[in-house]
Amino acid sequence: MKISFIIPAYNEEKYIGKCLESIIKHGPPDAEIIVINNNSTDQTTGIVNSFPRVKLLFEPTRGTTHTRQKGLENASGELVAFIDADCRLTPEWMNIVAKKFTENKKLVCLSGPYFFYDNTKIKNFLIARPYNYLASLSNKLTNSVIYGGNTIIKKEIINKIGGWDKSINFYGDDVILAKKISTLGKIDFDLKFFVHSSSRRFNHEGIPTMILKYFINFIWVRLFNKPYHQTYLNHR
């Protein structure tokens, strides 16, 4: 199945090049790669244009849901992969995708954790690993946990539920998406299906604060179908 990679980008000059390099290196050679510029004022556009394979789109309305939806509406792949601009694919990423979707015909969505390349091994072990294990356990119980910046979905499925909810700024967008998708098939959150990512959000707001926010919004969406937090600060 053909894959379309969708990468939102707002002032990502520090990260976007490495992200695209990893997709080109570790993704399939026929993959479609779409970057959505979300009003960047730095060198993001120039860096993206230096990659001939990459399609660059523009979305004027700020927010990850708007940019991801823009990419989805322009994607031609049967599978759509949503990757954050500060993430980098691993050599095993594509092998896991092929294996999972081949072996499980009921699978409609595959997601996995982040491990931080700009944090120490100790912090990753003590913080990222337990949080990721909790996410994996939660998905086994609810079939509705994904990480929005490392998720691949069957396009026909995400289109059936109307795509990304653009009324949400940031927190809870992936929880609501996963909850809707879970009614149509199996969601797999695999701890081996990870990407390397920056820890900028955790470093800026503090790890306990970020984990608490994600947890509260997960519970709030499960109970009330909307996130608790309505605002999001961009950390660049």
GROMACS .gro file of C-alpha atoms in nm, residues 99-188:
model
   90
   99LYS     CA    1   0.441  -0.652   0.911
  100LYS     CA    2   0.152  -0.517   1.119
  101PHE     CA    3  -0.081  -0.428   0.833
  102THR     CA    4  -0.005  -0.751   0.647
  103GLU     CA    5  -0.064  -0.982   0.943
  104ASN     CA    6  -0.372  -0.813   1.091
  105LYS     CA    7  -0.645  -0.730   0.842
  106LYS     CA    8  -0.855  -0.571   1.118
  107LEU     CA    9  -0.582  -0.318   1.195
  108VAL     CA   10  -0.681   0.035   1.094
  109CYS     CA   11  -0.429   0.243   1.289
  110LEU     CA   12  -0.076   0.192   1.421
  111SER     CA   13   0.098   0.426   1.664
  112GLY     CA   14   0.396   0.424   1.894
  113PRO     CA   15   0.604   0.624   2.141
  114TYR     CA   16   0.866   0.896   2.129
  115PHE     CA   17   1.217   0.864   2.265
  116PHE     CA   18   1.402   1.191   2.306
  117TYR     CA   19   1.729   1.240   2.121
  118ASP     CA   20   1.809   1.559   2.311
  119ASN     CA   21   1.768   1.406   2.657
  120THR     CA   22   1.994   1.177   2.854
  121LYS     CA   23   1.948   0.799   2.855
  122ILE     CA   24   1.862   0.821   3.224
  123LYS     CA   25   1.577   1.068   3.160
  124ASN     CA   26   1.446   0.854   2.877
  125PHE     CA   27   1.456   0.548   3.100
  126LEU     CA   28   1.300   0.712   3.405
  127ILE     CA   29   1.043   0.933   3.230
  128ALA     CA   30   0.972   0.847   2.866
  129ARG     CA   31   0.972   0.470   2.911
  130PRO     CA   32   0.720   0.453   3.201
  131TYR     CA   33   0.491   0.705   3.027
  132ASN     CA   34   0.504   0.501   2.706
  133TYR     CA   35   0.428   0.178   2.891
  134LEU     CA   36   0.127   0.348   3.049
  135ALA     CA   37   0.008   0.455   2.703
  136SER     CA   38   0.048   0.099   2.575
  137LEU     CA   39  -0.149  -0.042   2.868
  138SER     CA   40  -0.421   0.221   2.825
  139ASN     CA   41  -0.462   0.124   2.460
  140LYS     CA   42  -0.496  -0.243   2.549
  141LEU     CA   43  -0.781  -0.146   2.780
  142THR     CA   44  -0.954   0.113   2.560
  143ASN     CA   45  -0.833   0.057   2.199
  144SER     CA   46  -0.809   0.436   2.171
  145VAL     CA   47  -0.453   0.561   2.236
  146ILE     CA   48  -0.232   0.715   1.970
  147TYR     CA   49   0.050   0.969   1.963
  148GLY     CA   50  -0.045   1.226   1.700
  149GLY     CA   51   0.313   1.281   1.585
  150ASN     CA   52   0.382   0.911   1.519
  151THR     CA   53   0.070   0.753   1.376
  152ILE     CA   54  -0.022   0.578   1.053
  153ILE     CA   55  -0.387   0.523   0.957
  154LYS     CA   56  -0.580   0.374   0.669
  155LYS     CA   57  -0.698   0.673   0.470
  156GLU     CA   58  -1.046   0.532   0.409
  157ILE     CA   59  -1.092   0.497   0.785
  158ILE     CA   60  -0.986   0.848   0.884
  159ASN     CA   61  -1.200   0.989   0.604
  160LYS     CA   62  -1.501   0.797   0.734
  161ILE     CA   63  -1.481   0.974   1.070
  162GLY     CA   64  -1.432   1.315   0.909
  163GLY     CA   65  -1.059   1.356   0.965
  164TRP     CA   66  -0.913   1.580   1.233
  165ASP     CA   67  -1.143   1.790   1.451
  166LYS     CA   68  -1.038   2.145   1.363
  167SER     CA   69  -1.223   2.294   1.659
  168ILE     CA   70  -0.937   2.168   1.880
  169ASN     CA   71  -0.610   2.362   1.904
  170PHE     CA   72  -0.375   2.093   2.033
  171TYR     CA   73  -0.443   1.897   2.352
  172GLY     CA   74  -0.682   1.608   2.298
  173ASP     CA   75  -0.682   1.616   1.918
  174ASP     CA   76  -0.528   1.270   1.889
  175VAL     CA   77  -0.743   1.131   2.172
  176ILE     CA   78  -1.065   1.235   1.999
  177LEU     CA   79  -0.938   1.099   1.666
  178ALA     CA   80  -0.845   0.766   1.827
  179LYS     CA   81  -1.179   0.738   2.004
  180LYS     CA   82  -1.363   0.779   1.672
  181ILE     CA   83  -1.132   0.540   1.486
  182SER     CA   84  -1.168   0.273   1.755
  183THR     CA   85  -1.531   0.219   1.649
  184LEU     CA   86  -1.415   0.109   1.303
  185GLY     CA   87  -1.132  -0.131   1.379
  186LYS     CA   88  -0.821  -0.221   1.574
  187ILE     CA   89  -0.570   0.036   1.700
  188ASP     CA   90  -0.224  -0.098   1.782
   0.00000   0.00000   0.00000
